Short mmCIF file of C-alpha atoms in Angstrom, two decimals:
data_model
loop_
_atom_site.label_atom_id
_atom_site.label_comp_id
_atom_site.label_asym_id
_atom_site.label_seq_id
_atom_site.Cartn_x
_atom_site.Cartn_y
_atom_site.Cartn_z
CA UNK A 650 -0.09 -0.02 -0.13
CA UNK A 651 1.07 3.96 -0.72
CA UNK A 652 1.33 5.13 2.55
CA UNK A 653 1.75 9.65 2.98
CA UNK A 654 3.16 10.60 5.55
CA UNK A 655 3.01 14.21 6.44
CA UNK A 656 5.02 15.00 9.35
CA UNK A 657 7.70 18.21 9.54
CA UNK A 658 9.51 16.18 12.21
CA UNK A 659 12.38 14.17 10.60
CA UNK A 660 13.53 11.88 13.27
CA UNK A 661 9.73 11.32 13.69
CA UNK A 662 9.19 10.76 10.07
CA UNK A 663 12.33 8.72 9.92
CA UNK A 664 11.81 6.57 12.55
CA UNK A 665 7.95 5.81 11.07
CA UNK A 666 8.69 5.46 8.16
CA UNK A 667 11.37 2.62 9.05
CA UNK A 668 8.31 0.73 10.69
CA UNK A 669 5.71 0.79 8.10
CA UNK A 670 8.16 -0.04 5.22
CA UNK A 671 9.36 -3.02 7.26
CA UNK A 672 5.34 -4.37 7.86
CA UNK A 673 5.06 -3.31 3.96
CA UNK A 674 4.63 -0.25 2.72
CA UNK A 675 4.62 2.49 0.40
CA UNK A 676 5.46 5.44 2.25
CA UNK A 677 6.06 9.12 0.96
CA UNK A 678 7.08 11.97 2.88
CA UNK A 679 5.61 15.25 3.22
CA UNK A 680 6.99 17.68 5.21
CA UNK A 681 4.16 20.60 5.02
CA UNK A 682 0.77 21.04 4.61
CA UNK A 683 1.04 23.00 1.36
CA UNK A 684 3.95 19.86 -0.08
CA UNK A 685 0.58 17.23 0.66
CA UNK A 686 -1.31 18.45 -0.79
CA UNK A 687 0.49 18.51 -3.92
CA UNK A 688 1.75 15.03 -3.18
CA UNK A 689 -2.40 14.67 -3.52
CA UNK A 690 -2.65 15.66 -6.91
CA UNK A 691 -3.79 13.00 -9.41
CA UNK A 692 -0.36 11.75 -11.62
CA UNK A 693 -1.19 9.72 -13.97
CA UNK A 694 2.10 7.50 -13.19
CA UNK A 695 1.44 7.25 -9.53
CA UNK A 696 -0.78 4.47 -7.49
CA UNK A 697 -3.43 6.73 -5.28
CA UNK A 698 -2.30 7.15 -1.51
CA UNK A 699 -4.19 4.08 0.04
CA UNK A 700 -4.49 5.95 3.88
CA UNK A 701 -2.62 8.94 5.05
CA UNK A 702 -1.39 9.45 7.89
CA UNK A 703 -1.17 13.65 9.54
CA UNK A 704 0.46 15.89 11.88
CA UNK A 705 -1.52 18.54 13.36
CA UNK A 706 1.27 20.32 13.84
CA UNK A 707 2.61 21.56 10.96
CA UNK A 708 5.02 24.90 9.94
CA UNK A 709 3.16 26.18 7.48
CA UNK A 710 -0.82 25.70 7.72
CA UNK A 711 -2.77 24.22 10.67
CA UNK A 712 -3.30 20.45 10.20
CA UNK A 713 -7.33 20.64 10.31
CA UNK A 714 -6.80 23.26 7.30
CA UNK A 715 -5.46 20.20 5.08
CA UNK A 716 -7.44 17.80 6.86
CA UNK A 717 -10.42 19.86 5.35
CA UNK A 718 -8.19 20.57 2.22
CA UNK A 719 -8.16 17.03 1.83
CA UNK A 720 -11.15 16.12 1.48
CA UNK A 721 -11.71 18.54 -1.21
CA UNK A 722 -9.38 17.15 -3.21
CA UNK A 723 -10.38 13.06 -2.43
CA UNK A 724 -13.76 11.97 -0.69
CA UNK A 725 -12.48 8.29 -0.74
CA UNK A 726 -8.80 8.13 0.41
CA UNK A 727 -8.39 7.32 4.51
CA UNK A 728 -7.09 11.02 6.53
CA UNK A 729 -6.11 9.49 10.60
CA UNK A 730 -4.53 12.34 11.83
CA UNK A 731 -1.50 11.49 14.26
CA UNK A 732 -1.19 14.62 16.98
CA UNK A 733 -0.05 15.49 20.23
CA UNK A 734 -3.90 17.08 20.51
CA UNK A 735 -5.50 14.91 23.04
CA UNK A 736 -8.36 16.93 23.95
CA UNK A 737 -11.99 15.84 23.11
CA UNK A 738 -13.10 19.21 21.20
CA UNK A 739 -9.89 17.98 18.88
CA UNK A 740 -10.85 15.13 18.18
CA UNK A 741 -14.13 15.83 17.62
CA UNK A 742 -13.60 18.80 15.25
CA UNK A 743 -11.07 16.89 13.72
CA UNK A 744 -13.51 13.78 12.51
CA UNK A 745 -16.37 16.26 11.54
CA UNK A 746 -14.05 17.90 8.94
CA UNK A 747 -13.49 13.97 7.98
CA UNK A 748 -10.83 12.12 9.91
CA UNK A 749 -11.47 8.75 9.32
CA UNK A 750 -9.86 8.60 12.76
CA UNK A 751 -7.48 9.48 15.14
CA UNK A 752 -4.85 8.70 17.05
CA UNK A 753 -3.34 10.50 20.21
CA UNK A 754 0.58 10.91 20.42
CA UNK A 755 2.80 8.26 22.36
CA UNK A 756 0.86 5.78 20.44
CA UNK A 757 1.86 2.43 20.28
CA UNK A 758 3.20 1.10 16.81
CA UNK A 759 0.98 -2.26 16.54
CA UNK A 760 -2.25 -0.07 17.30
CA UNK A 761 -1.45 3.00 14.65
CA UNK A 762 -0.89 -0.47 12.33
CA UNK A 763 -4.04 -1.87 13.37
CA UNK A 764 -6.20 1.43 12.20
CA UNK A 765 -4.28 1.79 9.70
CA UNK A 766 -5.59 -1.35 7.67
CA UNK A 767 -8.34 -1.13 9.75
CA UNK A 768 -9.53 2.21 7.77
CA UNK A 769 -8.28 0.90 5.09
CA UNK A 770 -10.54 -2.59 4.87
CA UNK A 771 -13.51 -0.44 5.57
CA UNK A 772 -12.85 2.33 2.19
CA UNK A 773 -11.86 -1.04 0.11
CA UNK A 774 -15.31 -2.48 1.32
CA UNK A 775 -17.44 0.83 0.62
CA UNK A 776 -15.65 0.63 -2.62
CA UNK A 777 -15.90 -3.25 -3.52
CA UNK A 778 -19.85 -3.48 -2.36
CA UNK A 779 -21.26 0.35 -2.01
CA UNK A 780 -25.23 -0.34 -1.26
CA UNK A 781 -25.35 -0.67 2.08
CA UNK A 782 -26.25 -4.24 2.94
CA UNK A 783 -30.04 -5.22 3.68
CA UNK A 784 -31.02 -6.62 7.13
CA UNK A 785 -28.73 -3.92 10.00
CA UNK A 786 -31.54 -2.22 11.22
CA UNK A 787 -32.25 -2.06 14.60
CA UNK A 788 -34.69 -3.56 17.12
CA UNK A 789 -37.94 -3.22 15.40
CA UNK A 790 -40.18 -3.88 12.08
CA UNK A 791 -40.04 -2.41 8.89
CA UNK A 792 -38.46 -5.06 6.97
CA UNK A 793 -38.81 -3.83 2.71
CA UNK A 794 -37.16 -1.08 1.86
CA UNK A 795 -38.45 2.39 1.10
CA UNK A 796 -41.06 3.53 -1.21
CA UNK A 797 -39.39 3.79 -4.65
CA UNK A 798 -35.89 2.85 -4.41
CA UNK A 799 -34.30 0.63 -6.20
CA UNK A 800 -30.70 -0.70 -5.54
CA UNK A 801 -27.83 1.50 -4.83
CA UNK A 802 -30.59 4.60 -4.25
CA UNK A 803 -33.17 5.35 -1.78
CA UNK A 804 -35.89 7.90 -2.30
CA UNK A 805 -37.36 9.58 1.06
CA UNK A 806 -40.36 12.75 -0.30
CA UNK A 807 -37.44 15.01 -1.55
CA UNK A 808 -34.39 13.67 -0.17
CA UNK A 809 -32.12 11.02 -2.47
CA UNK A 810 -29.21 8.80 -1.17
CA UNK A 811 -27.68 7.42 -4.36
CA UNK A 812 -25.11 4.89 -2.63
CA UNK A 813 -22.94 3.56 -5.77
CA UNK A 814 -21.90 7.51 -6.29
CA UNK A 815 -22.26 8.56 -2.43
CA UNK A 816 -24.51 12.10 -3.72
CA UNK A 817 -27.28 13.42 -1.84
CA UNK A 818 -29.62 15.20 -3.80
CA UNK A 819 -32.57 16.97 -1.77
CA UNK A 820 -35.57 19.25 -4.37
CA UNK A 821 -32.81 18.44 -7.13
CA UNK A 822 -29.58 19.93 -4.88
CA UNK A 823 -26.60 18.19 -4.84
CA UNK A 824 -25.65 18.33 -0.55
CA UNK A 825 -21.98 18.21 0.31
CA UNK A 826 -21.63 15.55 3.38
CA UNK A 827 -18.02 14.81 4.93
CA UNK A 828 -17.72 10.07 4.55
CA UNK A 829 -18.77 10.00 8.18
CA UNK A 830 -22.32 12.20 7.37
CA UNK A 831 -22.83 9.82 4.34
CA UNK A 832 -22.46 7.26 5.88
CA UNK A 833 -23.95 7.55 9.27
CA UNK A 834 -27.46 9.58 6.54
CA UNK A 835 -27.61 5.97 4.71
CA UNK A 836 -27.36 3.69 7.72
CA UNK A 837 -30.30 5.28 9.12
CA UNK A 838 -32.25 5.92 5.52
CA UNK A 839 -32.09 1.48 5.68
CA UNK A 840 -34.82 1.37 7.59
CA UNK A 841 -36.84 3.95 7.98
CA UNK A 842 -38.38 4.28 10.97
CA UNK A 843 -36.36 1.65 13.31
CA UNK A 844 -34.71 3.24 16.01
CA UNK A 845 -30.99 2.62 15.47
CA UNK A 846 -28.73 2.89 19.23
CA UNK A 847 -27.00 5.00 20.12
CA UNK A 848 -24.52 2.02 20.25
CA UNK A 849 -24.80 0.15 17.10
CA UNK A 850 -24.02 4.05 14.70
CA UNK A 851 -21.39 4.13 16.77
CA UNK A 852 -20.58 0.90 16.00
CA UNK A 853 -21.74 0.54 12.30
CA UNK A 854 -20.18 4.44 11.32
CA UNK A 855 -16.96 4.16 13.38
CA UNK A 856 -15.94 0.78 14.02
CA UNK A 857 -15.63 1.57 17.74
CA UNK A 858 -16.97 0.95 20.89
CA UNK A 859 -15.01 4.31 22.28
CA UNK A 860 -16.94 6.39 24.51
CA UNK A 861 -15.69 9.53 23.64
CA UNK A 862 -16.95 8.67 20.22
CA UNK A 863 -20.64 9.35 21.48
CA UNK A 864 -20.46 13.04 21.40
CA UNK A 865 -19.27 12.90 17.49
CA UNK A 866 -21.97 11.06 16.74
CA UNK A 867 -24.77 13.96 18.03
CA UNK A 868 -22.17 16.65 16.49
CA UNK A 869 -22.82 14.40 12.90
CA UNK A 870 -26.81 15.03 12.91
CA UNK A 871 -26.43 18.10 13.53
CA UNK A 872 -24.40 18.74 10.74
CA UNK A 873 -27.21 16.61 8.33
CA UNK A 874 -30.12 18.52 10.28
CA UNK A 875 -28.96 22.15 9.08
CA UNK A 876 -27.28 20.27 5.48
CA UNK A 877 -30.17 18.53 4.74
CA UNK A 878 -32.56 21.78 5.67
CA UNK A 879 -34.99 18.98 7.35
CA UNK A 880 -35.11 18.99 10.60
CA UNK A 881 -36.90 16.79 10.75
CA UNK A 882 -34.99 14.23 9.66
CA UNK A 883 -33.77 12.49 11.93
CA UNK A 884 -35.29 11.72 14.72
CA UNK A 885 -33.22 11.68 18.88
CA UNK A 886 -35.39 8.89 20.85
CA UNK A 887 -34.24 10.55 24.48
CA UNK A 888 -31.78 7.24 26.09
CA UNK A 889 -31.80 5.68 22.93
CA UNK A 890 -30.68 6.70 19.72
CA UNK A 891 -32.15 7.92 16.76
CA UNK A 892 -34.56 6.52 13.58
CA UNK A 893 -35.32 8.53 10.44
CA UNK A 894 -38.91 9.58 9.84
CA UNK A 895 -39.48 10.42 6.44
CA UNK A 896 -40.30 13.58 5.13
CA UNK A 897 -43.03 15.11 3.15
CA UNK A 898 -42.36 16.53 0.01
#
């Protein structure tokens, strides 16, 4: 796998690159945010990057801004933030910008490797089978697709979700979502009216049971409500989780 390491400390980068190389990674080192963004531009002669390891303390541009710009370049390349910033607010902000994972320094190398492989597997699965599988909803009834749905496409009143292209429109107007926002919406849309437990959503969308992800879930729900301009679409079921209600046309 080709991996982009964005780290301004050459000693840290050299040590980590050596470890990653021993585990089969082709590591490209970028020392600044601007260099990282240049490396990510399409190049016919190079394989695309499988993962980006992004430090936040860069000399030219804050890592959060770099992550946001990476997401404008590519919606699918996994980004793992690797930083000494351990506060929950920074974690939530990073994940909300589109990062796939957040690792705090100092970290165990084996854990970092496991996280790299985990985000890579999720991306490969989403690419190979973009349509959400049936039968992953929470407890409750409803085992048919929403009215008007077809494989890879969900129609819910004015809302259209296209799983294969990860495209969302409301009344014909495109809505730009982050990776996790789309994954969350697609999960809830599998079973409109069915309550998904918070723990289930975190497990399905973030592939973790980390307790700090609960706040991240709330942030993503609030962001979806704002972007879709359908405030009643995602209903909070107090003490349980969330469910999607089919909006009126």
